[in-house]
Short mmCIF file of C-alpha atoms in Angstrom, two decimals:
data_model
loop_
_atom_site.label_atom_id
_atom_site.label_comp_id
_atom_site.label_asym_id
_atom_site.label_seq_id
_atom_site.Cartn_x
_atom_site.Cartn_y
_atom_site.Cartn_z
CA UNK A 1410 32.29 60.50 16.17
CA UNK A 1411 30.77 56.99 16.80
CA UNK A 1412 27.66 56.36 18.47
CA UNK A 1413 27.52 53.63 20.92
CA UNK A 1414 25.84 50.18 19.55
CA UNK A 1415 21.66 50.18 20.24
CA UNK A 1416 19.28 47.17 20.23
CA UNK A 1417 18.27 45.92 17.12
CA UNK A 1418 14.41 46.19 17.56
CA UNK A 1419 14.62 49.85 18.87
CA UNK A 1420 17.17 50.80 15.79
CA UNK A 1421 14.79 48.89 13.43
CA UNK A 1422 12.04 51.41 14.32
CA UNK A 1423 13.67 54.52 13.94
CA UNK A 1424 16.23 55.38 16.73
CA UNK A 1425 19.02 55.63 15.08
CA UNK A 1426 17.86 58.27 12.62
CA UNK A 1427 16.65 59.91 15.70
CA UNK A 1428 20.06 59.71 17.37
CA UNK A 1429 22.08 60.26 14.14
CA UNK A 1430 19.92 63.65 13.46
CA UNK A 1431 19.92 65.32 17.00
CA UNK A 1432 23.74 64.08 16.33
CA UNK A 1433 24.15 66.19 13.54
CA UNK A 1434 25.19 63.25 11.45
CA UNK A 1435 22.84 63.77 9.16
CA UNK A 1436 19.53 61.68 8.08
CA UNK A 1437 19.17 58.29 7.29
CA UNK A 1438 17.07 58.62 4.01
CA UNK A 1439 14.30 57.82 6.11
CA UNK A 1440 12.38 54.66 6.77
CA UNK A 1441 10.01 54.97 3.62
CA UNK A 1442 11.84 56.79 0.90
CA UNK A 1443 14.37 53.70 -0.18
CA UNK A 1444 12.31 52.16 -3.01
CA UNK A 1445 11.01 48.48 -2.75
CA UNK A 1446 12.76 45.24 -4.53
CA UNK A 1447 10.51 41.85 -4.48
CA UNK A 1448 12.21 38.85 -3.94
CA UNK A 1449 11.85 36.16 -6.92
CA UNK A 1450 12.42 33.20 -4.44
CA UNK A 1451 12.77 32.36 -1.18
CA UNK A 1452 14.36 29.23 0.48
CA UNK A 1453 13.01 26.35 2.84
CA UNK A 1454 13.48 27.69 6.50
CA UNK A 1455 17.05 26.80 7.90
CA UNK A 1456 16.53 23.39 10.65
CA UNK A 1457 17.29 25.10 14.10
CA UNK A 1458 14.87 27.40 15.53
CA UNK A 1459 15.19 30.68 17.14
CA UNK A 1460 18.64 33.08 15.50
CA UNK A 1461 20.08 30.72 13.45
CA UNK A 1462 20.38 31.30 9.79
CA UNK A 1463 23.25 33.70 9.08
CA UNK A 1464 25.16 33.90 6.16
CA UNK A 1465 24.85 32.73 2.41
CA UNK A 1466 27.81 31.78 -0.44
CA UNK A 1467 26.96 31.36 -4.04
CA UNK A 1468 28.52 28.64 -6.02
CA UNK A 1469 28.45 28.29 -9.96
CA UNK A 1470 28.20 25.15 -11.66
CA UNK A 1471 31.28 25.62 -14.29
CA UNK A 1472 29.14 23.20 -16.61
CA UNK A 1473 25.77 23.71 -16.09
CA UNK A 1474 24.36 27.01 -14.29
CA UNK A 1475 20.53 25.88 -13.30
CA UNK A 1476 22.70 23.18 -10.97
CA UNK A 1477 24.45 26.20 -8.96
CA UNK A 1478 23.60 26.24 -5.36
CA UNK A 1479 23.37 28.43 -2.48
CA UNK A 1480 25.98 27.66 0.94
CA UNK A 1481 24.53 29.10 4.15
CA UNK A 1482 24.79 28.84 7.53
CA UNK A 1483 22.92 27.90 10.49
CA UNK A 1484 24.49 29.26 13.15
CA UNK A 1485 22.93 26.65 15.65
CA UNK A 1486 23.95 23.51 13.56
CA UNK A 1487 25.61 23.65 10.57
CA UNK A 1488 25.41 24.24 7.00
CA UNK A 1489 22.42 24.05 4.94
CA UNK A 1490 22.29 24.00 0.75
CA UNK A 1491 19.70 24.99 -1.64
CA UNK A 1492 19.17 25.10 -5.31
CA UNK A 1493 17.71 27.94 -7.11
CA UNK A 1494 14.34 27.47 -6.37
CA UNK A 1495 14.80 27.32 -2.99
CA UNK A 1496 14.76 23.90 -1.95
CA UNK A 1497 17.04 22.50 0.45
CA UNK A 1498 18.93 19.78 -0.70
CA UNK A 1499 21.68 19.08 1.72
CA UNK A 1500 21.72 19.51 5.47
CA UNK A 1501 24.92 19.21 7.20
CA UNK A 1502 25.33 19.30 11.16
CA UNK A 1503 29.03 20.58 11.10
CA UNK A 1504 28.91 22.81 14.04
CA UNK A 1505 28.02 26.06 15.03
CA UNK A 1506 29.01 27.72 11.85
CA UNK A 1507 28.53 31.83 11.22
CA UNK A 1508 29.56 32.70 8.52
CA UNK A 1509 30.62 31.39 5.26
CA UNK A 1510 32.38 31.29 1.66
CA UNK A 1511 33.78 29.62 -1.07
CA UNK A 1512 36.25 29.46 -3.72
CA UNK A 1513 36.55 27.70 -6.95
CA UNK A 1514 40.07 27.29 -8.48
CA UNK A 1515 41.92 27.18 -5.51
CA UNK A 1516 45.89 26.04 -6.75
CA UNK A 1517 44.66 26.32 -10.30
CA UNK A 1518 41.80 23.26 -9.89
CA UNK A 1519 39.46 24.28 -11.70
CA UNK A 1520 37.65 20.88 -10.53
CA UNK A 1521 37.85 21.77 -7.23
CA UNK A 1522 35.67 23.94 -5.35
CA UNK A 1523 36.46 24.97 -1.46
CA UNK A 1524 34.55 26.21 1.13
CA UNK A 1525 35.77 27.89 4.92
CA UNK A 1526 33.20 28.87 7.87
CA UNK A 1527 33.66 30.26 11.12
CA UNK A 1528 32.68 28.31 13.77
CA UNK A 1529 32.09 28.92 17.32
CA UNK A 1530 31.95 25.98 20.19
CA UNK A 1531 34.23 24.85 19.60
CA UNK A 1532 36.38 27.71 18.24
CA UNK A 1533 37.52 26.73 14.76
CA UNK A 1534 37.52 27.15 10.60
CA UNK A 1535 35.69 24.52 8.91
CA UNK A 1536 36.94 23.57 5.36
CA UNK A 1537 34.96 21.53 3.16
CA UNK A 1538 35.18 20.51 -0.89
CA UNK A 1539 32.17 20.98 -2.93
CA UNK A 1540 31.78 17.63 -5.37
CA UNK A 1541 31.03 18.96 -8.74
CA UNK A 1542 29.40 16.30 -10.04
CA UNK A 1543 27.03 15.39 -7.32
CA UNK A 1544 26.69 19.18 -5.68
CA UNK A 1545 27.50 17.43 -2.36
CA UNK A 1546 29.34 19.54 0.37
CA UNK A 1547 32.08 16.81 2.81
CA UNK A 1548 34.34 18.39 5.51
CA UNK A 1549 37.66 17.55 4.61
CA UNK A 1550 39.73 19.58 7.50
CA UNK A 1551 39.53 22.16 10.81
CA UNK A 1552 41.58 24.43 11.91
CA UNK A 1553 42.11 25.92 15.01
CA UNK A 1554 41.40 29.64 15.11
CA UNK A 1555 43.74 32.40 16.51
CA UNK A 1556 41.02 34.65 17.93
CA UNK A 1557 38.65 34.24 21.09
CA UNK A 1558 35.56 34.11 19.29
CA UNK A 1559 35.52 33.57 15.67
CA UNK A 1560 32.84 36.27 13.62
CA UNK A 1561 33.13 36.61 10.23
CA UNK A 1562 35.02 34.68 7.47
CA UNK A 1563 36.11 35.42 3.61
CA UNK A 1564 38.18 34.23 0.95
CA UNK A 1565 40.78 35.66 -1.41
CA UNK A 1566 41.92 34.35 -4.72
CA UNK A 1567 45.13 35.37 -5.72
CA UNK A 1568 47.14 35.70 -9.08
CA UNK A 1569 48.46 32.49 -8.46
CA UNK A 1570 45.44 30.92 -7.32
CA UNK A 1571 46.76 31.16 -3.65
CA UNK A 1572 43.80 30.42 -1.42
CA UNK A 1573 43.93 33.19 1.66
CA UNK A 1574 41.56 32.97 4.75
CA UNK A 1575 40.68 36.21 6.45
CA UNK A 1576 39.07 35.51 9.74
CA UNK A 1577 37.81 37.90 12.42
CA UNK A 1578 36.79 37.82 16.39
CA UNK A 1579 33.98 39.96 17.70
CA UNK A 1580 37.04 41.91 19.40
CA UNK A 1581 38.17 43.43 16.31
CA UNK A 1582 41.05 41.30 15.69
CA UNK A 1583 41.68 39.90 12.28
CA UNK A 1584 43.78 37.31 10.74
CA UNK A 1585 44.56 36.49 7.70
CA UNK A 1586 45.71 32.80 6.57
CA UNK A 1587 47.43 30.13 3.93
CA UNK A 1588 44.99 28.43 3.11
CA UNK A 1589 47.74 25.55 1.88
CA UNK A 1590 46.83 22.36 -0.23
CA UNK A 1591 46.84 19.52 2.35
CA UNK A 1592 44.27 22.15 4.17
CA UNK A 1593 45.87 23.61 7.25
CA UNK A 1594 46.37 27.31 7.50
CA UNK A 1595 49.50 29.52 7.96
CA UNK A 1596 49.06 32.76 9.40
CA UNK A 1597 49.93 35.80 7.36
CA UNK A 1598 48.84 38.64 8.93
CA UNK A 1599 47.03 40.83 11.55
CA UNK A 1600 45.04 43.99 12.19
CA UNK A 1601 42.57 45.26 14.24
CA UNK A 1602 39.21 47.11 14.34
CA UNK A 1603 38.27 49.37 17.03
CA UNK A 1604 34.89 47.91 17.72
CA UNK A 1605 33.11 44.32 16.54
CA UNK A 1606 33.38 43.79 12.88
CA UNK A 1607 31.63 41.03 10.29
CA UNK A 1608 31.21 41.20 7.37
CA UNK A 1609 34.68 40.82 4.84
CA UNK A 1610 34.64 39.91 1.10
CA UNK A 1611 37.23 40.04 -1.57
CA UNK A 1612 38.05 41.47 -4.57
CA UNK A 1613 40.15 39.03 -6.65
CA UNK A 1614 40.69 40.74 -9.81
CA UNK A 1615 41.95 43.86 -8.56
CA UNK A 1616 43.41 42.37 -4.72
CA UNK A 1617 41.35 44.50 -2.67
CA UNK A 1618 39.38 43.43 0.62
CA UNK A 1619 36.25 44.95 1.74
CA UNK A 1620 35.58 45.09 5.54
CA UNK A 1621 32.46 45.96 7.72
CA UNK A 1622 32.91 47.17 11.36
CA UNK A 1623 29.04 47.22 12.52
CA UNK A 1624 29.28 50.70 14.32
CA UNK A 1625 31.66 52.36 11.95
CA UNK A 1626 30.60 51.28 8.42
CA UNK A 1627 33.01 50.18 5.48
CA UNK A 1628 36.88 49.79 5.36
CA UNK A 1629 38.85 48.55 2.75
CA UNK A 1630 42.97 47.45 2.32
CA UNK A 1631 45.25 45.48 0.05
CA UNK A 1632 44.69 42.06 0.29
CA UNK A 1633 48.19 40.94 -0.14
CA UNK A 1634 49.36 39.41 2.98
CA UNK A 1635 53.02 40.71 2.38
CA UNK A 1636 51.66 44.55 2.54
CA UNK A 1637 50.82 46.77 5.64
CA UNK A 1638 47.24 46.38 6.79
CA UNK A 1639 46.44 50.03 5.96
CA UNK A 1640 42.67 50.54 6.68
CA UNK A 1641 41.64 53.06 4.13
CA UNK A 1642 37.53 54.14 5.11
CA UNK A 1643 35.11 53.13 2.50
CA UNK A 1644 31.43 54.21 3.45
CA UNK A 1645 30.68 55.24 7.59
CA UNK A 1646 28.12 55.83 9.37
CA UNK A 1647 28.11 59.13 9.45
CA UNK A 1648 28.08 59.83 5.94
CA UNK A 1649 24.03 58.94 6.22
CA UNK A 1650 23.25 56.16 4.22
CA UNK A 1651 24.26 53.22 6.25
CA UNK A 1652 22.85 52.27 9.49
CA UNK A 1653 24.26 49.71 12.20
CA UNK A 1654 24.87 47.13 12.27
CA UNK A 1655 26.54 46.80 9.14
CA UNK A 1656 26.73 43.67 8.63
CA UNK A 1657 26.83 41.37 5.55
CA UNK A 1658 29.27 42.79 2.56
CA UNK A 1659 29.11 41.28 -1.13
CA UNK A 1660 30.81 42.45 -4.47
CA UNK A 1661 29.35 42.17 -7.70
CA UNK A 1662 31.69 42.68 -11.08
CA UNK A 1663 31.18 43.02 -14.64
CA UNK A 1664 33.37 43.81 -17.51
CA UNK A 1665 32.83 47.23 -16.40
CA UNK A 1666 31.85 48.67 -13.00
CA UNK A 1667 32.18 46.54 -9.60
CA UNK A 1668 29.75 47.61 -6.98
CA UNK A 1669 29.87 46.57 -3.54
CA UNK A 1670 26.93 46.31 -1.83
CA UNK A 1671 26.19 46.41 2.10
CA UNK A 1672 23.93 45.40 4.91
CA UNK A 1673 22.37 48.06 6.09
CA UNK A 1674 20.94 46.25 9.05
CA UNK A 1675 19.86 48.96 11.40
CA UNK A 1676 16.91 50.28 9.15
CA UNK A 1677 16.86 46.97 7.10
CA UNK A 1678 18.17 48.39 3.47
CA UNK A 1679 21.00 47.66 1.20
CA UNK A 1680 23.04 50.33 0.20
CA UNK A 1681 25.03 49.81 -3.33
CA UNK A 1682 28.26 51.66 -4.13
CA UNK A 1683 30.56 52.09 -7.28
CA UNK A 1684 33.44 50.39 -6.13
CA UNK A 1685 35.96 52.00 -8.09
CA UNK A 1686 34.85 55.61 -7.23
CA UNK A 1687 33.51 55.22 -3.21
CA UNK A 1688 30.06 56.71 -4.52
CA UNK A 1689 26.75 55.23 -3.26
CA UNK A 1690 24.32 54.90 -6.18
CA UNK A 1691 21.21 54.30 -4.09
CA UNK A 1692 19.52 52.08 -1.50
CA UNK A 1693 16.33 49.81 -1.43
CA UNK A 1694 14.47 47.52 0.47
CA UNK A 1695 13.44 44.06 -0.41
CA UNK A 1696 9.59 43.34 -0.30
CA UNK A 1697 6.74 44.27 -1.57
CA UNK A 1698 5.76 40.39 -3.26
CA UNK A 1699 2.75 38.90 -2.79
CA UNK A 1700 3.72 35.66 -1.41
CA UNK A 1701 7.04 36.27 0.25
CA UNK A 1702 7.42 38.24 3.00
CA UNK A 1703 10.00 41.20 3.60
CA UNK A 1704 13.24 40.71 4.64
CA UNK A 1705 14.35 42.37 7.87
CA UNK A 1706 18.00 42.57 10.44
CA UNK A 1707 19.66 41.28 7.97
CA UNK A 1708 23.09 39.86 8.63
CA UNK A 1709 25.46 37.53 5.74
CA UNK A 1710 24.59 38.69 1.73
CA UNK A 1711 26.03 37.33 -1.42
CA UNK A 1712 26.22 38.69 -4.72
CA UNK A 1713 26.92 37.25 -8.26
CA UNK A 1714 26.94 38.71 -11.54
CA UNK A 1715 26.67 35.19 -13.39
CA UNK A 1716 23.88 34.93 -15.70
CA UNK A 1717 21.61 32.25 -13.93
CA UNK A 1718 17.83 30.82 -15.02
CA UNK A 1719 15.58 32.92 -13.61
CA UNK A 1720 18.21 35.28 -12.64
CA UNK A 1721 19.68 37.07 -16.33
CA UNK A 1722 21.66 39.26 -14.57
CA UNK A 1723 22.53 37.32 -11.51
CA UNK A 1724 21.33 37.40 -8.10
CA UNK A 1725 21.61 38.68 -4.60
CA UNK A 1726 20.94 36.67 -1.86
CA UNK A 1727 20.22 38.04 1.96
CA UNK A 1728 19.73 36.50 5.14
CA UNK A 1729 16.22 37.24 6.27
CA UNK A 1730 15.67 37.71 10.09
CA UNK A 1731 12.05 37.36 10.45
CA UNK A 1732 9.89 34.80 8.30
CA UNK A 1733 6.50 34.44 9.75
CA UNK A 1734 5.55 31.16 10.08
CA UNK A 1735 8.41 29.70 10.24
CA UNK A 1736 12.48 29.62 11.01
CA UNK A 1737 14.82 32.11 9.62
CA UNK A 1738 15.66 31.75 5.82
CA UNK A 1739 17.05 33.73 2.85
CA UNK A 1740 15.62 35.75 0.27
CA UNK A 1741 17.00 35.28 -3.94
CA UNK A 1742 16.82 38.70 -5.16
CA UNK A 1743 17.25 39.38 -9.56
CA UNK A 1744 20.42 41.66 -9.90
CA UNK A 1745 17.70 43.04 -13.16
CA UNK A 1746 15.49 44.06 -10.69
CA UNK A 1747 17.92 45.80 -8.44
CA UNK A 1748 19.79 47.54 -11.61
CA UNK A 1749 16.24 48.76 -12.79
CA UNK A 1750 14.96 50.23 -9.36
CA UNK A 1751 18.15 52.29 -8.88
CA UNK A 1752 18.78 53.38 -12.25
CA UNK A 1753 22.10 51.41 -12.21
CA UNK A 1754 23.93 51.02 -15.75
#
């Protein structure tokens, strides 16, 4: 069964669990029992005013990890960089750009760092190269897009260091591209969702993508273009821990166990799973710091497992969508922290 899509605010307080338990879905852990993460940073407010930050990348400096950055979007301009503190240090009016990421080691460069977002008016892909040595994001090509109005974005890695673009519209379609070396795009692949979808990240060691439809939950598929797009379900709805929209999707790996962790946006939690056995380890909220506020309808995440100052473990990074006092920004959140509060290995 799916349950129609409700307004954020009303969800936010409640009405989903209320809907999802006279449903008989089951509960939604309720609002207080997910257990509090605080945030070790926060960044500068994104420029434009009103909805506008969105989604986050992470890039890693091959050389020198305390110069690693974070890629995000502003929805109602362009794309806006910070460094781990926080501070912005490059603003760049591309476009109306949604959602983002980035590979490095595209056709086995391992100078070379490249970027996609999904841009709306006009309807395109963006592709920029991220200058090592100066940190400095340049667009180097567009694309025009294949679906009415382009959503969410990811890239895959292949074995051969293929680049792949998956792209989707908020009517369910996605494509998947080429992403070739003179930067235009060669289309692959479709498949559908039933509803709107978002989020979509990739698993490049073991070719695997992730998917989120926002009223369904989780879906994941082969990420080789020259296979059926079989959608196999990963986490709904109706299992009882996530709650729509689900929206922003991120996978973080180790040596060992690869957990995936979502956007829980409808009660404002993030649920992590064991990727390898579709089990949900637990669920938390991130607040509860003195001098940064709580994050809330949370949209784009990003995950990495890179050791990082300040960050031993890594970090998670998540779109806030309230910060009181100010525009929309993004919460840094220590992977140590997370792994302690749930008990993770």
């Amino acid at each position: 069964m799916r349950l129609a899509r409700f307004d954020h605010q009303w969800s936010a307080l409640g009405g989903w669990c209320c809907v999802a338990l006279l449903s008989g879905l089951g509960g939604c852990g309720g609002l207080d029992d997910y257990p509090w993460v605080s945030p070790r940073v926060e960044t500068e407010p994104v420029p434009s005013r009103g909805d506008a930050a969105d989604d986050p990348a992470i890039w890693i400096h091959p050389d020198a990890p305390e110069r690693s950055l974070v890629v995000a979007t502003d929805k109602r301009s362009g794309l806006v960089v910070y460094d781990l503190t926080g501070k912005q240090v490059q603003y760049l009016p591309a476009g109306n750009l949604n959602n983002v990421d980035l590979r490095t080691g595209a056709w086995g460069r391992d100078d070379l760092t490249v970027a996609v977002a999904s841009a709306r008016e006009p309807n395109e892909i963006v592709v920029f190269e991220l200058a090592h040595d100066t940190g400095r994001l340049s667009v180097v090509g567009r694309g025009e897009p294949v679906v009415d109005e382009p959503y969410g974005i990811c890239m895959y890695l292949d074995g051969r260091h293929r680049p792949w673009v998956v792209l989707n519209g908020k009517d369910g379609l996605f494509v998947q591209f080429e992403l070739r070396d003179d930067y235009s795009f060669a289309e692959a692949r479709r498949w559908r969702t039933e509803t709107q979808p978002e989020g979509c990240v990739a698993d490049d060691e073991n070719g695997l993508l992730y998917i989120g439809e926002e009223g369904y939950g989780v879906w994941r598929l082969d990420a080789d273009p020259g296979t059926p797009a079989e959608l196999a379900s990963f986490a709904a709805i109706e299992d009882g821990v996530l709650t729509a929209d689900v929206e922003g999707l991120a996978l973080y790996g180790t040596e060992g166990p690869h957990y995936l962790v979502a956007s829980s946006q409808g009660d404002n939690s993030y649920a992590v799973y064991d990727a390898a056995s579709v089990t949900h380890l637990g669920s938390f909220r991130v607040g509860d710091h003195p001098e940064i506020d709580k994050t809330s309808d949370t949209d784009g995440i990003a995950v990495t497992s890179t050791p990082l100052p300040g960050f031993a473990e890594g970090l998670l990074v998540v779109q806030d969508g309230d910060n009181p006092g100010g525009n929309q920004n993004f919460k840094l959140v220590s992977w140590t922290d997370i792994r302690r509060t749930l008990g993770l290995p």
